[in-house]
mmCIF file of C-alpha atoms in Angstrom:
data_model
loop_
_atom_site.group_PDB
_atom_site.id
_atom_site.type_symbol
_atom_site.label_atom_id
_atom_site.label_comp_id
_atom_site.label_asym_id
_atom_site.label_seq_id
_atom_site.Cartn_x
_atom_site.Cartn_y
_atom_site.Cartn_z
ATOM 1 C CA UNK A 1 -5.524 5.948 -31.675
ATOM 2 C CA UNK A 2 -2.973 3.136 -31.339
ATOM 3 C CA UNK A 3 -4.874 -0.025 -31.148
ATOM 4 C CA UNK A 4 -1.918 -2.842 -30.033
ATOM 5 C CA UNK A 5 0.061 -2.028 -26.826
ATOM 6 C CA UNK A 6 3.636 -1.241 -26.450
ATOM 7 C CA UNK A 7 6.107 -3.993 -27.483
ATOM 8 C CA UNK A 8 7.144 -4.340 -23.857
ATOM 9 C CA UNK A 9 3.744 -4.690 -22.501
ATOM 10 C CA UNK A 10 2.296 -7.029 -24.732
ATOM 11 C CA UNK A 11 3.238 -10.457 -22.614
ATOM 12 C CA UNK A 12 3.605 -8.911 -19.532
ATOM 13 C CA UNK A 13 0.770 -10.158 -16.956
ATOM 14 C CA UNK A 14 0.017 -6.669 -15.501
ATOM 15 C CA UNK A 15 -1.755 -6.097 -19.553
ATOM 16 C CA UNK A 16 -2.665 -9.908 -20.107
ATOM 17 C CA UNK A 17 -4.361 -10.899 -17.060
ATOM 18 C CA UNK A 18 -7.738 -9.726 -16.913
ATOM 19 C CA UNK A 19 -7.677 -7.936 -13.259
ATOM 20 C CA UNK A 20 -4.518 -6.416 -13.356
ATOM 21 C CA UNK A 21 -4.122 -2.648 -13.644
ATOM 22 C CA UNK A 22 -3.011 -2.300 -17.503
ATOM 23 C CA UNK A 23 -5.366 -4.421 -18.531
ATOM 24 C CA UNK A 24 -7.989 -1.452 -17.474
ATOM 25 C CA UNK A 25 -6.438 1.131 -19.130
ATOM 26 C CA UNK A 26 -6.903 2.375 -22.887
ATOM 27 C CA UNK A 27 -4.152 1.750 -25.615
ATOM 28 C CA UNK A 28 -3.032 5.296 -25.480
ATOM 29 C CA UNK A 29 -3.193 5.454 -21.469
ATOM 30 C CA UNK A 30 -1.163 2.373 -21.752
ATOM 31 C CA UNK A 31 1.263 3.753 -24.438
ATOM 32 C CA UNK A 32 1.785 6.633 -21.812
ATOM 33 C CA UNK A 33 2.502 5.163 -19.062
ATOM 34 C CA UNK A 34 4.796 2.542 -20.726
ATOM 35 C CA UNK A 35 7.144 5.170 -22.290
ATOM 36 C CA UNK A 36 7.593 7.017 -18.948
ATOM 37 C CA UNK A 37 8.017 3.735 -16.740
ATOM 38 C CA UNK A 38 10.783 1.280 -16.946
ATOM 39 C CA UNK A 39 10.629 -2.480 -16.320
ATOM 40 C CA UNK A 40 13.309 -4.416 -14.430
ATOM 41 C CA UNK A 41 14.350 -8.299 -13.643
ATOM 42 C CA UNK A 42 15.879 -8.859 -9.978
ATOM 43 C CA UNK A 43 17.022 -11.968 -9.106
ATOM 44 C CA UNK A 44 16.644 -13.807 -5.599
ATOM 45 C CA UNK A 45 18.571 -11.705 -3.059
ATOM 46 C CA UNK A 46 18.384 -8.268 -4.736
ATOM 47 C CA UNK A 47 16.690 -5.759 -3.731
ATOM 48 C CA UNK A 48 15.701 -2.318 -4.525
ATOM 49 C CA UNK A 49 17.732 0.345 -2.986
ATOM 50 C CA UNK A 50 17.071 3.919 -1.626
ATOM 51 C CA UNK A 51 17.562 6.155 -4.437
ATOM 52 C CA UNK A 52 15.202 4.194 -6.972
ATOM 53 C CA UNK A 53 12.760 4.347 -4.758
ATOM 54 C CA UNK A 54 12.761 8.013 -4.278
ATOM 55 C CA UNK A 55 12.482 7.854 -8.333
ATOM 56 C CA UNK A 56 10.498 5.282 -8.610
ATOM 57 C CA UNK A 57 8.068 4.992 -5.628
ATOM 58 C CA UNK A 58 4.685 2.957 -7.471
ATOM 59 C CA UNK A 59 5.902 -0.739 -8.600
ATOM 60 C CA UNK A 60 4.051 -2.735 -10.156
ATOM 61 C CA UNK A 61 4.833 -7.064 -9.680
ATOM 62 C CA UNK A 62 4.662 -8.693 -13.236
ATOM 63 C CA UNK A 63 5.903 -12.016 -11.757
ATOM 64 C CA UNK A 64 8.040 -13.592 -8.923
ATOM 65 C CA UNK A 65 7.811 -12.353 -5.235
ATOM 66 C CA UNK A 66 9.307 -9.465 -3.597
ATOM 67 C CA UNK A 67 9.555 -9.296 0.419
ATOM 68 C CA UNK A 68 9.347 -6.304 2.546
ATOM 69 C CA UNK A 69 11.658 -7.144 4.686
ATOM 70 C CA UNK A 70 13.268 -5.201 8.164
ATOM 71 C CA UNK A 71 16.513 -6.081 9.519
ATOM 72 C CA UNK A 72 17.923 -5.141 12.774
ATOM 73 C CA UNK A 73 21.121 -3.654 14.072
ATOM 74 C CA UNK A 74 22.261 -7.029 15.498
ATOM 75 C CA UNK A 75 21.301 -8.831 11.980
ATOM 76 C CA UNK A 76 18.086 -10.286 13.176
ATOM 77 C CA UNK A 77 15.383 -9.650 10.189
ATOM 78 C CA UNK A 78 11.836 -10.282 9.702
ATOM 79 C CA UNK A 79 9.501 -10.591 6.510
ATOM 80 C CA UNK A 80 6.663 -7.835 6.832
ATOM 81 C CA UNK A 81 4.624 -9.101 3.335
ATOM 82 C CA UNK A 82 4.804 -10.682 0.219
ATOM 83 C CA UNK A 83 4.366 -9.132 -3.025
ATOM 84 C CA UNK A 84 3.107 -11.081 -5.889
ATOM 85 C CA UNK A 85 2.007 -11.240 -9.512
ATOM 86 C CA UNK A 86 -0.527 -7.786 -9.567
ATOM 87 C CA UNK A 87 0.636 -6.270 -6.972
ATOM 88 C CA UNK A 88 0.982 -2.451 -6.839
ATOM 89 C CA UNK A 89 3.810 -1.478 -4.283
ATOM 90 C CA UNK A 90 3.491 2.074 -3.071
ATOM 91 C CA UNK A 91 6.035 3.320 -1.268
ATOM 92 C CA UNK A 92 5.335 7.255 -1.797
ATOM 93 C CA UNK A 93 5.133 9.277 1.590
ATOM 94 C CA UNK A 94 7.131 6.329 3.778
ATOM 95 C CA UNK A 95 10.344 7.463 5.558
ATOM 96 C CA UNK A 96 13.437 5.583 5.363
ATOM 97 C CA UNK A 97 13.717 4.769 8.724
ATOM 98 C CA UNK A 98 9.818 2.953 8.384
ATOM 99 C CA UNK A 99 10.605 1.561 5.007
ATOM 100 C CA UNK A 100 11.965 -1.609 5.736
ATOM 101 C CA UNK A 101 14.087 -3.184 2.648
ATOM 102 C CA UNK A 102 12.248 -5.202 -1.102
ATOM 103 C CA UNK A 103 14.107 -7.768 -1.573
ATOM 104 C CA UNK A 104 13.429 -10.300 -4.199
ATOM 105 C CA UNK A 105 13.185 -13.831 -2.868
ATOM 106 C CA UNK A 106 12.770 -15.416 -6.554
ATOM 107 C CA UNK A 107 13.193 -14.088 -10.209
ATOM 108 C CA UNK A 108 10.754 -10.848 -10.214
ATOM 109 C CA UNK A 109 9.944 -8.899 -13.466
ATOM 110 C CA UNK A 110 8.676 -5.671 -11.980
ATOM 111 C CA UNK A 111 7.632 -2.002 -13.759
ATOM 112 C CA UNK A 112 8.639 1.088 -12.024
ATOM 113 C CA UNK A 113 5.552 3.359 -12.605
ATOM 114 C CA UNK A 114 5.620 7.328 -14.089
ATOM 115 C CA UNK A 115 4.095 8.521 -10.580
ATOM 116 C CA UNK A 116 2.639 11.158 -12.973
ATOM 117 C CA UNK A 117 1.461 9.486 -15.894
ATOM 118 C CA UNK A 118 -0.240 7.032 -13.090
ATOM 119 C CA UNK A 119 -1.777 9.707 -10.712
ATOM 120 C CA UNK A 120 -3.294 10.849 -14.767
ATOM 121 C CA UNK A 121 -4.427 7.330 -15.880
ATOM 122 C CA UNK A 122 -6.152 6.650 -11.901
ATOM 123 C CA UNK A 123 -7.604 9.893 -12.040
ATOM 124 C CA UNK A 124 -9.503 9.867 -15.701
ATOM 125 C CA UNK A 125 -10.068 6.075 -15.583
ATOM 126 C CA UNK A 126 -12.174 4.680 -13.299
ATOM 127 C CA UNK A 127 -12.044 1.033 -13.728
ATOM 128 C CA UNK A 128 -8.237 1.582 -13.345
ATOM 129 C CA UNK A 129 -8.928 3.319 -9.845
ATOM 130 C CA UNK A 130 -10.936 0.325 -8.933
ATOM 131 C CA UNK A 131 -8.273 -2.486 -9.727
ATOM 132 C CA UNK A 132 -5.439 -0.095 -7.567
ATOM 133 C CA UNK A 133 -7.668 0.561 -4.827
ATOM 134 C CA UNK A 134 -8.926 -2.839 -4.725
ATOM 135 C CA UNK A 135 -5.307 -4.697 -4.757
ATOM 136 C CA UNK A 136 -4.458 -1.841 -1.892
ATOM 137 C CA UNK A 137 -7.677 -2.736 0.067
ATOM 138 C CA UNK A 138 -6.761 -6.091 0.450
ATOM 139 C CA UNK A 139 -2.789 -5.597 1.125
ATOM 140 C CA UNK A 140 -4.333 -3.924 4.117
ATOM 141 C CA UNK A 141 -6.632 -6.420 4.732
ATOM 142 C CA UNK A 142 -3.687 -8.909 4.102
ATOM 143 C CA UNK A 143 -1.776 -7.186 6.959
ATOM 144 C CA UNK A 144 -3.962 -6.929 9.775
ATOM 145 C CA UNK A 145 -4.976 -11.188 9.323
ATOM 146 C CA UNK A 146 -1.344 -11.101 9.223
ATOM 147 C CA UNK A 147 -0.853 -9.317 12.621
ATOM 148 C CA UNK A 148 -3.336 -11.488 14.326
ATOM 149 C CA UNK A 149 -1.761 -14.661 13.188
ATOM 150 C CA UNK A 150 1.548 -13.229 14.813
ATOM 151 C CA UNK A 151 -0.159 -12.033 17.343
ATOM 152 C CA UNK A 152 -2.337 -15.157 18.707
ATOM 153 C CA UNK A 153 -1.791 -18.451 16.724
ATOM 154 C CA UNK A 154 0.590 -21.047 17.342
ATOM 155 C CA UNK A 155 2.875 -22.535 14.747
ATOM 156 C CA UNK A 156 0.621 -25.162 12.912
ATOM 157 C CA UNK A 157 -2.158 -22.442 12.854
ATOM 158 C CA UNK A 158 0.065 -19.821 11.319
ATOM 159 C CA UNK A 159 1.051 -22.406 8.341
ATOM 160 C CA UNK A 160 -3.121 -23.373 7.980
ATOM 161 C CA UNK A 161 -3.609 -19.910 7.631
ATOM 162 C CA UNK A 162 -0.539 -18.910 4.588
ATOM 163 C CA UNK A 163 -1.802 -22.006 3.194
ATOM 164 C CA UNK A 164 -5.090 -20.581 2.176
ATOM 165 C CA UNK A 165 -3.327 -17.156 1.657
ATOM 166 C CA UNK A 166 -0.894 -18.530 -1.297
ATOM 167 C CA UNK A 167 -4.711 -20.149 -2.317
ATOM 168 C CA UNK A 168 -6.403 -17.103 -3.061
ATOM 169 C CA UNK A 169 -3.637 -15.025 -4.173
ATOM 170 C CA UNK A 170 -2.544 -17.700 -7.172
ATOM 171 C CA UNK A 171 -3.198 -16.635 -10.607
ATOM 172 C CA UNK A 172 -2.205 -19.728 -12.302
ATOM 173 C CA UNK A 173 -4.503 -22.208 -13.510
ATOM 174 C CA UNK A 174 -4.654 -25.535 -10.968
ATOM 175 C CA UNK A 175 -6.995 -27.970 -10.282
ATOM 176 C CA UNK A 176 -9.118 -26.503 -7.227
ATOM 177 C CA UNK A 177 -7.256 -28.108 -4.346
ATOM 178 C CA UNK A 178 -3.737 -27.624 -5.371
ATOM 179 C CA UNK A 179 -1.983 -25.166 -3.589
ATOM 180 C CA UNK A 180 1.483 -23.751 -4.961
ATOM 181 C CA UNK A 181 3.376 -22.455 -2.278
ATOM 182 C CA UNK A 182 6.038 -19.673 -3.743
ATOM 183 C CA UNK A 183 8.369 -18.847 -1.652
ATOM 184 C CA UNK A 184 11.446 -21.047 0.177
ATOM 185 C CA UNK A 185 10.687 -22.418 3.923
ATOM 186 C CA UNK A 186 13.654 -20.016 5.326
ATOM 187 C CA UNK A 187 11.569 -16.971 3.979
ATOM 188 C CA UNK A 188 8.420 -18.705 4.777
ATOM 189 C CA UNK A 189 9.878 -19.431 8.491
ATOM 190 C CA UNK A 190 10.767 -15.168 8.570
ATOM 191 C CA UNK A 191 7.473 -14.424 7.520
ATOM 192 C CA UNK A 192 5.730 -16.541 10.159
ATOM 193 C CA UNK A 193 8.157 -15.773 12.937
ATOM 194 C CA UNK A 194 8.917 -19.309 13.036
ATOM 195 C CA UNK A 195 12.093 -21.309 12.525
ATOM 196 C CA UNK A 196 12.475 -23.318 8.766
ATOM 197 C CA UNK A 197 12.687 -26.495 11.042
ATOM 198 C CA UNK A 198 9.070 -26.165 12.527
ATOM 199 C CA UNK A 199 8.173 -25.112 9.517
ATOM 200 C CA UNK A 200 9.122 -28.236 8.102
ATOM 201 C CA UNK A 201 7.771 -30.291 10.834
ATOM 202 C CA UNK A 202 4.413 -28.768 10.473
ATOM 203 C CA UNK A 203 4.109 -29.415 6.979
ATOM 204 C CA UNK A 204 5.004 -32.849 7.590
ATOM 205 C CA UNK A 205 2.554 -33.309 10.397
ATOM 206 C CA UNK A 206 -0.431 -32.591 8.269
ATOM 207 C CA UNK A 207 0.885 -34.562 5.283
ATOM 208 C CA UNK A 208 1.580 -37.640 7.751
ATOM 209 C CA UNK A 209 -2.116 -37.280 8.785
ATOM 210 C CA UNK A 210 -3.393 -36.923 5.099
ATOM 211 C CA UNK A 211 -4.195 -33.508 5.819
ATOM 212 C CA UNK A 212 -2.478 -32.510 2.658
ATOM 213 C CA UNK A 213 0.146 -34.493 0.306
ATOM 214 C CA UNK A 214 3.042 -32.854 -1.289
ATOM 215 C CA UNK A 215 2.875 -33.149 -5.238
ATOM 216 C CA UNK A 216 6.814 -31.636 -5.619
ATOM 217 C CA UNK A 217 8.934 -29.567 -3.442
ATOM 218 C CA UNK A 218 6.040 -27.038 -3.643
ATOM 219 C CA UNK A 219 3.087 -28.129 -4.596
ATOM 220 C CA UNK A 220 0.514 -28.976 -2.428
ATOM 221 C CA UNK A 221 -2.950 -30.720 -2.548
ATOM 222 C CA UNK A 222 -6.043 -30.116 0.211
ATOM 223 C CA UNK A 223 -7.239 -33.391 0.834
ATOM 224 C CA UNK A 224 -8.919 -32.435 3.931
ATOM 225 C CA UNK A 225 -9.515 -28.761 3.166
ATOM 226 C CA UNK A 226 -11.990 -27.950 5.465
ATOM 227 C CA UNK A 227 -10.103 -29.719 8.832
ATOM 228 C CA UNK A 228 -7.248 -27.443 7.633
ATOM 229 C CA UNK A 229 -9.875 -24.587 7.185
ATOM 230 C CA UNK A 230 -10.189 -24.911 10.838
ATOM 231 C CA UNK A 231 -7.312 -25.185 12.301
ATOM 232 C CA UNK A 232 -6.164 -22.561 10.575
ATOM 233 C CA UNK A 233 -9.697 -20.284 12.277
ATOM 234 C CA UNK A 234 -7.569 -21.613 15.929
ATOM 235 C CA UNK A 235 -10.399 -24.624 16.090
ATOM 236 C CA UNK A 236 -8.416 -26.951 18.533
ATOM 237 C CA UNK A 237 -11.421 -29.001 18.073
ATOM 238 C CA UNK A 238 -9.970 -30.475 14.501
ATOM 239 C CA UNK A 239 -7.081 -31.617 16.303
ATOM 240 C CA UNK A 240 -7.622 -35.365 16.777
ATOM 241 C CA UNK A 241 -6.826 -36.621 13.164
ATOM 242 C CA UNK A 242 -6.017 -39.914 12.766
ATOM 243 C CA UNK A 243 -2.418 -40.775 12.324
ATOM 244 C CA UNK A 244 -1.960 -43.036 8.758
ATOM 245 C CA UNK A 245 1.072 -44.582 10.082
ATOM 246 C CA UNK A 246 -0.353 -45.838 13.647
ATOM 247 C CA UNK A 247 -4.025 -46.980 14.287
ATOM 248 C CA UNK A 248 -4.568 -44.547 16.937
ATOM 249 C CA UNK A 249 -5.821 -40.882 17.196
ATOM 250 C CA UNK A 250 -2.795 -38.362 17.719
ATOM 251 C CA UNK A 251 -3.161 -34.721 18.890
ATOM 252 C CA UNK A 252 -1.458 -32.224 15.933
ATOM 253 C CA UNK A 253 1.229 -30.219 17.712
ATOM 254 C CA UNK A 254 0.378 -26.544 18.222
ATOM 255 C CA UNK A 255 3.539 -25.942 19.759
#
């Protein structure tokens, strides 16, 4: 029995990080479903086309973040989800027409799965069923919060509430109210069905009321976590912050 993983899996995150799905598997399970799956690199802007996906419908996100995006016929698009680091994509089953589009909105190191070696390895190996079923359980659960912040909550809310998202979904070490967001404000704005200049404006208004301070271009640190907590729960309540800059209570703009 093989005892050290293939060479291409050894630094890849999907084997190293402890919840991820190859880092469930046994060496040989691994060693099977490495030879029969291929890795890839996309860089911001590509995507994944048609035909690879009919080969290649289970992928699994090393690093980087991939959008489902749809576009319409008059070039209007929108950003369905966000793929991340651990992610298992599967697009098996889904017609072309519901599909929408993967596009890479950073530098993604992916794995296109063996659907057969996978279906083997998720049907002998339990704690490998867990870890897929688990990251699909909450891409569903992911969707529907996603559909009522579309749905129901104004602009400010909307940004409270990805705030906390790109918080539990990290998987890199930070100090426990840092907040990396990782994606670009005009792919943020698409995802929110906003536009990138109330996006900005919103992140400004709750850094100008010390709601949060920018530590880089996308970096962030809570200082008021549980204020943002609630506006992102659609607590108009929390919206009388004091204003740093004027010695007077302002109302945050919902609008």
């Amino acid at each position: 029995m093989s005892t050290l993983p293939a060479v291409k899996c050894q630094n890849c995150t999907l084997y190293t990080e402890a919840g991820s799905l190859c880092a469930q598997i046994t060496s040989d399970e691994l060693d099977s479903l490495s030879n029969k799956s291929r890795t890839a690199t996309l860089k911001r802007g590509e995507s994944i086309d048609t035909e690879e996906l009919l080969m290649w419908p289970i992928i699994a996100i090393s690093s980087g973040v991939i959008s489902l995006q749809h576009l319409l016929e008059d070039g209007r698009k929108t950003i369905a989800a966000f793929f991340m680091q651990g992610d298992i994509i599967d697009m098996r089953g889904i017609s072309s027409r519901n599909r929408g589009h993967l596009i890479a909105l950073n530098k993604v190191n992916l794995c296109r799965l063996s659907t057969a070696a996978f279906e083997s390895i998720i049907e002998k190996n339990t704690s490998a069923q867990r870890v897929v079923w688990d990251n699909l359980r909450k891409q569903t659960y992911r969707a529907i919060d996603h559909s009522a912040d579309l749905a129901k909550k104004h602009a400010l809310e909307k940004l409270a509430s990805f705030i906390f998202e790109c918080k539990r979904r990290q998987t890199i070490t930070l100090s426990e109210n840092s907040v990396v967001i990782p994606v670009r404000r005009v792919d943020l704005a698409e995802y929110l069905g906003m536009q990138p200049e109330t996006v900005s404006r919103c992140f400004k208004d709750l850094e100008e009321r010390g709601i949060i301070k920018f530590n880089g271009i996308s970096n962030i640190r809570l200082l008021k976590a549980p204020i943002l907590r609630r506006i992102a729960n659609g607590d108009r309540n929390a919206d009388a912050i004091q204003h740093p800059s004027k010695n007077k209570f302002k109302v945050l703009s919902f609008g």
